[in-house]
Short mmCIF file of C-alpha atoms in Angstrom, two decimals:
data_model
loop_
_atom_site.label_atom_id
_atom_site.label_comp_id
_atom_site.label_asym_id
_atom_site.label_seq_id
_atom_site.Cartn_x
_atom_site.Cartn_y
_atom_site.Cartn_z
CA MET A 796 -46.13 80.35 -114.29
CA SER A 797 -47.37 76.86 -113.69
CA GLU A 798 -46.81 75.14 -110.40
CA ASN A 799 -44.57 72.52 -112.08
CA ASN A 800 -42.27 75.14 -113.59
CA SER A 801 -42.04 76.87 -110.22
CA ASN A 802 -40.96 73.67 -108.52
CA GLU A 803 -38.34 72.99 -111.20
CA ASN A 804 -36.90 76.47 -110.78
CA ASN A 805 -36.71 76.04 -107.01
CA ASP A 806 -34.90 72.73 -107.41
CA LEU A 807 -32.39 74.34 -109.76
CA LEU A 808 -31.80 77.24 -107.37
CA ASN A 809 -31.35 74.88 -104.45
CA ALA A 810 -28.90 72.80 -106.47
CA LEU A 811 -26.90 75.89 -107.42
CA ASN A 812 -26.86 77.12 -103.84
CA SER A 813 -25.61 73.72 -102.65
CA ILE A 814 -22.48 73.96 -104.84
CA ASP A 815 -19.52 74.92 -102.68
CA THR A 816 -17.11 77.52 -103.86
CA VAL A 817 -13.46 76.49 -104.24
CA ASN A 818 -10.66 78.60 -102.78
CA VAL A 819 -6.89 78.27 -102.94
CA GLY A 820 -5.70 76.36 -99.88
CA ASP A 821 -8.94 74.43 -99.42
CA VAL A 822 -8.80 70.71 -98.77
CA VAL A 823 -11.22 68.92 -101.10
CA LYS A 824 -12.12 65.41 -102.11
CA GLY A 825 -11.91 64.43 -105.77
CA GLU A 826 -12.86 61.40 -107.83
CA VAL A 827 -10.43 60.25 -110.53
CA LEU A 828 -12.15 60.67 -113.91
CA ALA A 829 -9.24 60.04 -116.30
CA VAL A 830 -5.49 60.26 -116.95
CA ASP A 831 -4.68 62.44 -119.96
CA ASP A 832 -1.81 62.20 -122.42
CA ASP A 833 0.26 64.69 -120.40
CA LYS A 834 0.27 62.25 -117.45
CA GLN A 835 -2.12 64.41 -115.50
CA VAL A 836 -4.93 63.04 -113.39
CA ILE A 837 -8.32 64.62 -114.07
CA VAL A 838 -10.61 64.64 -111.04
CA GLY A 839 -14.10 65.86 -110.30
CA ILE A 840 -14.19 67.96 -107.15
CA GLU A 841 -17.07 66.71 -105.03
CA GLY A 842 -19.79 69.20 -104.21
CA THR A 843 -18.60 71.78 -106.71
CA GLY A 844 -19.42 70.57 -110.16
CA VAL A 845 -15.98 71.56 -111.39
CA GLU A 846 -12.90 69.61 -112.33
CA GLY A 847 -9.31 69.75 -111.17
CA VAL A 848 -5.95 68.59 -112.49
CA VAL A 849 -3.27 66.73 -110.48
CA PRO A 850 0.15 66.74 -112.22
CA GLN A 851 2.18 63.56 -111.89
CA LYS A 852 4.75 65.20 -109.57
CA GLU A 853 1.94 66.23 -107.21
CA LEU A 854 0.59 62.71 -106.74
CA ALA A 855 2.92 61.69 -103.93
CA ALA A 856 5.76 62.90 -101.75
CA LYS A 857 8.17 60.61 -103.58
CA PRO A 858 8.65 60.56 -107.39
CA VAL A 859 6.06 58.52 -109.31
CA ASP A 860 7.29 56.53 -112.32
CA ASP A 861 3.95 55.12 -113.45
CA ILE A 862 0.67 56.87 -112.57
CA LYS A 863 -1.21 53.57 -112.89
CA ASP A 864 0.74 52.30 -109.90
CA VAL A 865 -0.69 55.12 -107.79
CA VAL A 866 -4.26 55.81 -108.95
CA LYS A 867 -7.01 54.43 -111.20
CA VAL A 868 -10.32 55.76 -112.47
CA GLY A 869 -12.89 55.87 -109.68
CA ASP A 870 -10.39 56.38 -106.84
CA LYS A 871 -11.29 59.03 -104.28
CA LEU A 872 -8.40 61.35 -103.32
CA ASP A 873 -7.89 63.96 -100.62
CA LEU A 874 -6.43 67.04 -102.30
CA VAL A 875 -5.38 70.60 -101.57
CA VAL A 876 -6.18 73.42 -103.98
CA ILE A 877 -2.97 75.04 -105.23
CA SER A 878 -4.29 77.55 -107.76
CA LYS A 879 -7.02 78.25 -110.28
CA ILE A 880 -6.50 77.43 -113.97
CA GLY A 881 -8.20 79.66 -116.57
CA ASN A 882 -11.23 81.87 -115.74
CA ASP A 883 -14.92 81.40 -115.08
CA LYS A 884 -15.91 82.27 -118.65
CA GLU A 885 -13.66 79.53 -119.96
CA GLY A 886 -15.07 77.12 -117.43
CA GLY A 887 -11.85 77.23 -115.38
CA SER A 888 -10.56 74.33 -113.31
CA TYR A 889 -8.10 73.98 -110.42
CA LEU A 890 -4.56 72.77 -109.91
CA LEU A 891 -4.63 70.21 -107.13
CA SER A 892 -2.03 68.27 -105.13
CA VAL A 893 -1.87 65.13 -103.04
CA ARG A 894 1.81 65.69 -102.19
CA ARG A 895 1.31 69.09 -100.65
CA LEU A 896 -1.60 67.93 -98.58
CA GLU A 897 0.54 65.10 -97.20
CA ALA A 898 3.29 67.62 -96.48
CA ARG A 899 0.80 69.87 -94.70
CA LYS A 900 -0.21 66.97 -92.45
CA ILE A 901 3.47 66.21 -91.77
CA TRP A 902 4.14 69.84 -90.89
CA ASP A 903 1.18 69.75 -88.51
CA ASP A 904 2.51 66.59 -86.86
CA ILE A 905 6.02 68.04 -86.54
CA GLN A 906 4.57 71.24 -85.10
CA LYS A 907 2.81 69.20 -82.41
CA GLU A 908 6.02 67.30 -81.64
CA TYR A 909 7.89 70.60 -81.36
CA GLU A 910 5.32 72.14 -79.02
CA ALA A 911 5.37 69.00 -76.86
CA GLY A 912 9.18 69.11 -76.64
CA LYS A 913 9.54 65.76 -78.36
CA THR A 914 12.26 64.64 -80.75
CA ILE A 915 12.01 63.12 -84.23
CA THR A 916 13.96 60.37 -85.98
CA ALA A 917 14.87 60.69 -89.65
CA PRO A 918 17.46 59.45 -92.18
CA VAL A 919 20.24 61.68 -93.51
CA THR A 920 19.80 61.86 -97.29
CA GLN A 921 22.38 64.42 -98.38
CA VAL A 922 25.55 66.16 -97.33
CA VAL A 923 25.53 69.76 -98.54
CA LYS A 924 27.67 72.79 -97.93
CA GLY A 925 27.21 73.77 -94.33
CA GLY A 926 25.39 70.72 -93.07
CA LEU A 927 23.08 67.74 -93.59
CA VAL A 928 19.72 67.27 -95.32
CA VAL A 929 17.33 64.81 -93.67
CA ASP A 930 14.01 63.34 -94.79
CA ALA A 931 11.51 63.97 -92.02
CA GLY A 932 8.61 63.59 -94.46
CA VAL A 933 9.53 67.14 -95.34
CA ARG A 934 13.00 68.51 -95.90
CA GLY A 935 14.95 69.16 -92.72
CA PHE A 936 18.34 70.81 -92.40
CA VAL A 937 21.05 70.15 -89.79
CA PRO A 938 23.81 72.81 -89.63
CA ALA A 939 27.30 71.31 -89.43
CA SER A 940 27.73 72.72 -85.92
CA MET A 941 24.65 70.76 -84.81
CA ALA A 942 25.60 67.43 -86.39
CA SER A 943 27.70 66.25 -83.44
CA ASP A 944 28.94 67.29 -80.01
CA HIS A 945 32.50 67.58 -81.37
CA PHE A 946 34.09 68.86 -84.54
CA VAL A 947 33.57 66.52 -87.51
CA GLU A 948 35.83 67.11 -90.48
CA ASP A 949 33.93 64.89 -92.94
CA LEU A 950 30.14 64.96 -92.64
CA ASN A 951 29.79 62.13 -95.17
CA GLN A 952 30.04 59.66 -92.31
CA PHE A 953 26.44 60.57 -91.44
CA LYS A 954 24.99 59.97 -94.92
CA GLY A 955 22.47 57.12 -94.85
CA GLU A 956 22.37 57.09 -91.04
CA THR A 957 19.03 57.35 -89.25
CA LEU A 958 19.48 59.71 -86.31
CA GLU A 959 17.46 61.29 -83.56
CA PHE A 960 17.03 65.06 -83.72
CA LYS A 961 15.77 67.90 -81.58
CA ILE A 962 13.56 70.40 -83.41
CA VAL A 963 15.32 73.75 -83.14
CA GLU A 964 13.18 75.83 -85.48
CA ILE A 965 10.05 75.20 -87.53
CA GLU A 966 8.33 77.49 -90.04
CA PRO A 967 5.92 75.56 -92.32
CA SER A 968 4.98 78.63 -94.39
CA GLU A 969 8.62 78.89 -95.45
CA ASN A 970 9.29 75.14 -95.53
CA ARG A 971 12.01 75.67 -92.92
CA LEU A 972 12.84 72.91 -90.46
CA ILE A 973 16.11 73.22 -88.50
CA LEU A 974 17.22 70.17 -86.53
CA SER A 975 20.03 69.32 -84.09
CA HIS A 976 21.64 65.95 -83.38
CA ARG A 977 24.19 67.61 -81.10
CA ALA A 978 21.46 68.50 -78.60
CA ILE A 979 20.48 64.82 -78.38
CA LEU A 980 24.07 63.73 -77.72
CA GLU A 981 24.55 66.40 -75.08
CA THR A 982 21.36 65.38 -73.30
CA GLN A 983 22.40 61.74 -73.35
CA LYS A 984 25.86 62.59 -72.02
CA ALA A 985 24.42 64.76 -69.26
CA ALA A 986 22.17 61.91 -68.11
CA LYS A 987 25.05 59.44 -68.24
CA ARG A 988 27.31 61.88 -66.41
CA GLU A 989 24.81 62.23 -63.56
CA GLU A 990 24.52 58.46 -63.32
CA ILE A 991 28.29 57.93 -63.23
CA MET A 992 28.94 60.78 -60.78
CA ALA A 993 26.32 59.30 -58.45
CA THR A 994 27.75 55.78 -58.47
CA ILE A 995 31.53 56.04 -58.95
CA LYS A 996 33.70 56.40 -55.85
CA ALA A 997 37.36 56.70 -54.86
CA GLY A 998 39.13 53.36 -54.99
CA ASP A 999 37.09 51.94 -57.87
CA VAL A 1000 39.03 50.39 -60.74
CA VAL A 1001 37.27 50.88 -64.08
CA GLU A 1002 38.01 50.81 -67.79
CA GLY A 1003 37.94 53.82 -70.08
CA THR A 1004 39.07 55.23 -73.40
CA VAL A 1005 41.68 57.94 -73.86
CA ALA A 1006 39.67 60.86 -75.22
CA ARG A 1007 42.22 63.71 -75.24
CA LEU A 1008 45.88 64.28 -74.51
CA THR A 1009 47.36 67.47 -73.07
CA ASN A 1010 50.78 68.44 -71.76
CA PHE A 1011 49.63 67.91 -68.18
CA GLY A 1012 47.77 64.63 -68.55
CA ALA A 1013 45.22 62.46 -70.33
CA PHE A 1014 41.43 62.76 -70.26
CA VAL A 1015 39.81 59.33 -70.13
CA ASP A 1016 36.16 58.78 -71.13
CA LEU A 1017 34.47 56.55 -68.56
CA GLY A 1018 31.33 56.17 -70.66
CA GLY A 1019 29.80 59.63 -70.58
CA VAL A 1020 32.08 61.57 -68.27
CA ASP A 1021 35.80 62.32 -68.56
CA GLY A 1022 38.32 61.89 -65.77
CA LEU A 1023 41.85 63.28 -65.69
CA VAL A 1024 44.97 61.15 -65.36
CA HIS A 1025 47.70 63.60 -64.38
CA VAL A 1026 51.02 63.02 -66.12
CA SER A 1027 52.51 61.92 -62.78
CA GLU A 1028 49.86 59.16 -62.54
CA ILE A 1029 50.42 57.62 -65.97
CA ALA A 1030 53.34 55.36 -65.08
CA TYR A 1031 55.78 54.69 -62.28
CA GLU A 1032 58.66 55.78 -64.48
CA ARG A 1033 58.95 59.48 -65.29
CA VAL A 1034 56.79 60.52 -68.26
CA GLU A 1035 57.73 63.76 -70.00
CA LYS A 1036 54.67 63.96 -72.26
CA PRO A 1037 51.50 61.84 -72.12
CA SER A 1038 51.71 61.39 -75.89
CA ASP A 1039 54.97 59.50 -75.38
CA VAL A 1040 53.11 56.53 -73.90
CA LEU A 1041 49.42 57.03 -74.79
CA LYS A 1042 47.36 57.82 -77.86
CA THR A 1043 43.74 58.83 -78.39
CA GLY A 1044 41.45 55.80 -78.52
CA ASP A 1045 43.60 53.62 -76.24
CA LYS A 1046 41.63 51.41 -73.84
CA VAL A 1047 43.06 51.77 -70.34
CA LYS A 1048 42.36 50.53 -66.84
CA VAL A 1049 42.27 53.32 -64.26
CA LYS A 1050 41.86 53.68 -60.51
CA VAL A 1051 39.60 56.43 -59.19
CA LEU A 1052 41.56 58.70 -56.87
CA SER A 1053 38.84 61.23 -56.06
CA VAL A 1054 35.38 62.37 -57.17
CA ASP A 1055 34.15 65.98 -56.88
CA PRO A 1056 30.48 66.16 -58.02
CA GLU A 1057 30.25 69.90 -57.38
CA LYS A 1058 33.13 70.67 -59.74
CA ASP A 1059 32.24 67.73 -62.00
CA ARG A 1060 35.79 66.37 -61.63
CA ILE A 1061 37.20 62.88 -61.41
CA SER A 1062 40.88 62.24 -60.75
CA LEU A 1063 42.28 58.97 -62.06
CA SER A 1064 45.48 56.95 -62.03
CA ILE A 1065 46.79 54.42 -64.50
CA LYS A 1066 49.97 53.58 -62.65
CA GLN A 1067 48.11 52.48 -59.52
CA THR A 1068 46.52 49.67 -61.52
CA LEU A 1069 49.98 48.41 -62.50
CA PRO A 1070 52.27 46.16 -60.43
CA GLU A 1071 54.28 48.12 -57.86
CA PRO A 1072 57.78 48.42 -59.40
CA TRP A 1073 59.50 47.81 -56.05
CA ASP A 1074 57.64 44.54 -55.45
CA GLY A 1075 60.18 41.69 -55.36
CA ILE A 1076 63.07 44.10 -55.84
CA GLU A 1077 65.29 41.97 -53.56
CA ASP A 1078 64.92 39.18 -56.12
CA LYS A 1079 65.25 41.37 -59.19
CA ALA A 1080 68.19 43.34 -57.82
CA PRO A 1081 69.96 41.36 -55.10
CA GLU A 1082 73.19 42.64 -53.58
CA GLY A 1083 76.08 42.02 -55.96
CA ALA A 1084 73.87 41.96 -59.07
CA VAL A 1085 75.10 43.80 -62.13
CA LEU A 1086 72.39 45.75 -63.98
CA GLU A 1087 72.10 48.16 -66.86
CA GLY A 1088 70.41 51.45 -66.09
CA THR A 1089 69.77 54.95 -67.36
CA VAL A 1090 70.99 58.10 -65.66
CA LYS A 1091 67.83 60.01 -64.78
CA ARG A 1092 69.05 62.81 -62.54
CA LEU A 1093 72.35 64.32 -61.50
CA THR A 1094 72.84 66.06 -58.16
CA SER A 1095 75.84 67.44 -56.27
CA PHE A 1096 76.10 64.22 -54.25
CA GLY A 1097 75.56 61.62 -56.95
CA ALA A 1098 73.50 60.22 -59.81
CA PHE A 1099 70.08 58.56 -59.76
CA VAL A 1100 70.01 55.61 -62.13
CA GLU A 1101 66.80 53.85 -63.22
CA VAL A 1102 67.42 50.09 -63.34
CA PHE A 1103 63.76 49.03 -63.81
CA PRO A 1104 60.73 51.12 -64.83
CA GLY A 1105 59.93 53.17 -61.75
CA VAL A 1106 62.94 51.91 -59.79
CA GLU A 1107 65.84 54.28 -59.29
CA GLY A 1108 68.98 53.76 -57.22
CA LEU A 1109 71.62 56.21 -56.05
CA VAL A 1110 75.19 56.07 -57.25
CA HIS A 1111 76.92 58.20 -54.64
CA ILE A 1112 79.57 60.55 -56.04
CA SER A 1113 82.20 58.39 -54.30
CA GLN A 1114 80.97 55.36 -56.27
CA ILE A 1115 81.12 56.94 -59.72
CA ALA A 1116 84.85 56.66 -60.41
CA HIS A 1117 88.10 55.66 -58.70
CA GLU A 1118 89.64 59.04 -59.36
CA HIS A 1119 88.36 62.11 -57.56
CA ILE A 1120 85.60 64.05 -59.38
CA ALA A 1121 84.25 67.45 -58.39
CA THR A 1122 80.67 66.78 -59.55
CA PRO A 1123 78.86 63.86 -61.22
CA ASN A 1124 78.46 66.08 -64.28
CA ASP A 1125 82.18 65.67 -64.89
CA VAL A 1126 81.73 62.10 -66.10
CA LEU A 1127 77.98 61.47 -66.51
CA LYS A 1128 75.06 63.00 -68.36
CA THR A 1129 71.30 62.55 -68.14
CA GLY A 1130 70.01 59.77 -70.39
CA GLN A 1131 73.34 57.94 -70.46
CA LYS A 1132 73.27 54.14 -70.26
CA VAL A 1133 75.54 52.74 -67.54
CA GLN A 1134 76.41 49.42 -65.91
CA VAL A 1135 75.96 49.41 -62.12
CA LYS A 1136 76.55 46.98 -59.30
CA VAL A 1137 74.03 46.67 -56.47
CA LEU A 1138 75.69 47.43 -53.12
CA GLU A 1139 72.63 47.52 -50.84
CA VAL A 1140 68.89 46.80 -51.16
CA HIS A 1141 66.28 48.32 -48.82
CA PRO A 1142 62.85 47.21 -50.17
CA ASP A 1143 60.75 48.87 -47.44
CA ALA A 1144 62.46 52.21 -47.90
CA HIS A 1145 62.49 51.89 -51.70
CA ARG A 1146 66.24 52.47 -51.79
CA LEU A 1147 69.05 50.98 -53.80
CA ALA A 1148 72.73 51.80 -53.32
CA LEU A 1149 74.60 51.35 -56.58
CA SER A 1150 78.17 51.62 -57.79
CA ILE A 1151 79.72 52.27 -61.17
CA LYS A 1152 83.32 52.18 -60.11
CA ALA A 1153 82.92 48.69 -58.58
CA LEU A 1154 82.75 47.40 -62.16
CA GLN A 1155 85.85 49.32 -63.24
CA GLU A 1156 89.47 48.22 -62.81
CA LYS A 1157 91.18 50.18 -60.03
CA PRO A 1158 94.26 52.08 -61.25
CA ALA A 1159 97.50 51.05 -59.54
CA SER A 1160 98.24 54.67 -58.59
CA SER A 1161 95.04 54.96 -56.56
CA GLU A 1162 96.11 52.56 -53.79
CA ALA A 1163 94.93 54.14 -50.56
CA ALA A 1164 97.00 54.33 -47.36
CA PRO A 1165 95.72 52.09 -44.56
CA ALA A 1166 93.32 53.79 -42.16
CA PRO A 1167 94.73 54.70 -38.72
CA LYS A 1168 93.91 52.25 -35.94
CA THR A 1169 91.96 53.25 -32.83
CA ASP A 1170 91.33 51.44 -29.55
CA SER A 1171 87.68 52.48 -29.29
CA LYS A 1172 84.95 50.88 -31.40
CA PRO A 1173 83.97 53.55 -33.89
CA ALA A 1174 80.50 54.82 -34.66
CA GLN A 1175 80.14 54.05 -38.33
CA THR A 1176 79.14 56.49 -41.01
CA GLN A 1177 78.89 55.44 -44.66
CA THR A 1178 81.26 57.30 -46.94
CA SER A 1179 83.39 56.64 -49.97
CA SER A 1180 85.51 53.52 -50.36
CA ASP A 1181 88.24 52.65 -52.81
CA ASP A 1182 86.82 49.19 -53.31
CA ASP A 1183 83.32 47.76 -53.05
CA ASP A 1184 84.70 45.08 -50.71
CA ASP A 1185 85.93 47.74 -48.22
CA ALA A 1186 83.65 48.74 -45.37
CA GLY A 1187 83.48 52.31 -46.65
CA PHE A 1188 83.24 53.86 -43.16
CA ILE A 1189 85.14 56.57 -41.24
CA THR A 1190 85.26 56.73 -37.44
CA LEU A 1191 83.65 59.33 -35.24
CA GLY A 1192 87.02 59.64 -33.50
CA ASP A 1193 88.65 60.55 -36.80
CA ILE A 1194 86.12 63.33 -37.33
CA ILE A 1195 86.58 64.74 -33.76
CA GLY A 1196 90.33 64.38 -34.04
CA ASP A 1197 90.39 66.41 -37.22
CA GLN A 1198 88.35 69.13 -35.57
CA LEU A 1199 90.73 69.27 -32.51
CA LYS A 1200 93.73 69.54 -34.80
CA ASN A 1201 92.10 72.43 -36.59
CA ASN A 1202 91.34 74.15 -33.27
CA ASP A 1203 94.97 73.77 -32.02
CA SER A 1204 96.23 75.15 -35.28
CA ASP A 1205 93.97 78.17 -34.93
CA SER A 1206 95.22 78.80 -31.31
CA ASN A 1207 98.88 78.72 -32.34
CA ASP A 1208 98.15 81.25 -35.03
#
């Protein structure tokens, strides 16, 4: 064999040895050679001497309408080998993909974010049974229970929204990416709660939003932490049910009564931000004034009548009617509207003495006998009177006298 032939053979062997083998999963570089009639891109795989095919759907992560908008002859592409087409005898080629290589890079990036404890931001593209589909470069799924920190009846409100998510589970080999928006909201609320609990103090007056109503009160959102307004602190007047005067979403002004960071509790009051109902009562209900009120409570000794929100006065049993009644229940009932006359006003003690009978005509048959006279000045005790102009007092001597009479009677017996 001549020396020239030997050199040629060596060059051929070296060239053959320099050709890399191609395996499924390899990342290769290819040069665009042509676009065939089936809208497939034909590429030459560098360093191999073989060709590969890139179907139109594998050219990009998003659908491609016109291949010419994406590639042209001579372009160099990074590709991943999907599978082999044909066999070696037939001069087989390879099925290649740009899209899957991009997805692989995205999975790698998401994996790094997950390991670093970072979050991702992505748009919600679909609402499906059981949750949300998001486009994180790859398909991500948000279970319905992880879409929010509270129950959401209609998940369609999230469609088109770009939200922040915590990566809950990632498995690239199975194209599984589970995300949670609820975890983000809970973290944000926890941070806000700590901030509020550290700064808010008893006596502060702040604004909030009614978040929930219960039988015992209203929970008000102060911007990340809820405080409780007990039913007794909603208004000065008696409130049977919070839902009678409040509804979810109402904006309210509240006063902070107490803060307990250890129990994560804040007690609030709405009524203490309102004008005190007894302020100026001597002007609103002067002696002699006639007012309309509502019977709120009945007792053995009289009826409490509310004449202004949070302002109740007592109609003593002796001031209910001219005729004798055994109990207030004989003529009145709770919730009844009545006309009353103001007999006395004691602003500091928050007391009003009222009369119903003072507004009624006195029957002729109820004329009372004149009270017995006494030489000593009596100690005065308020009791019933037949007329609102009468003093309405009995003497201490009368009381002692009655007792002595009873004692003498008992001795004679």
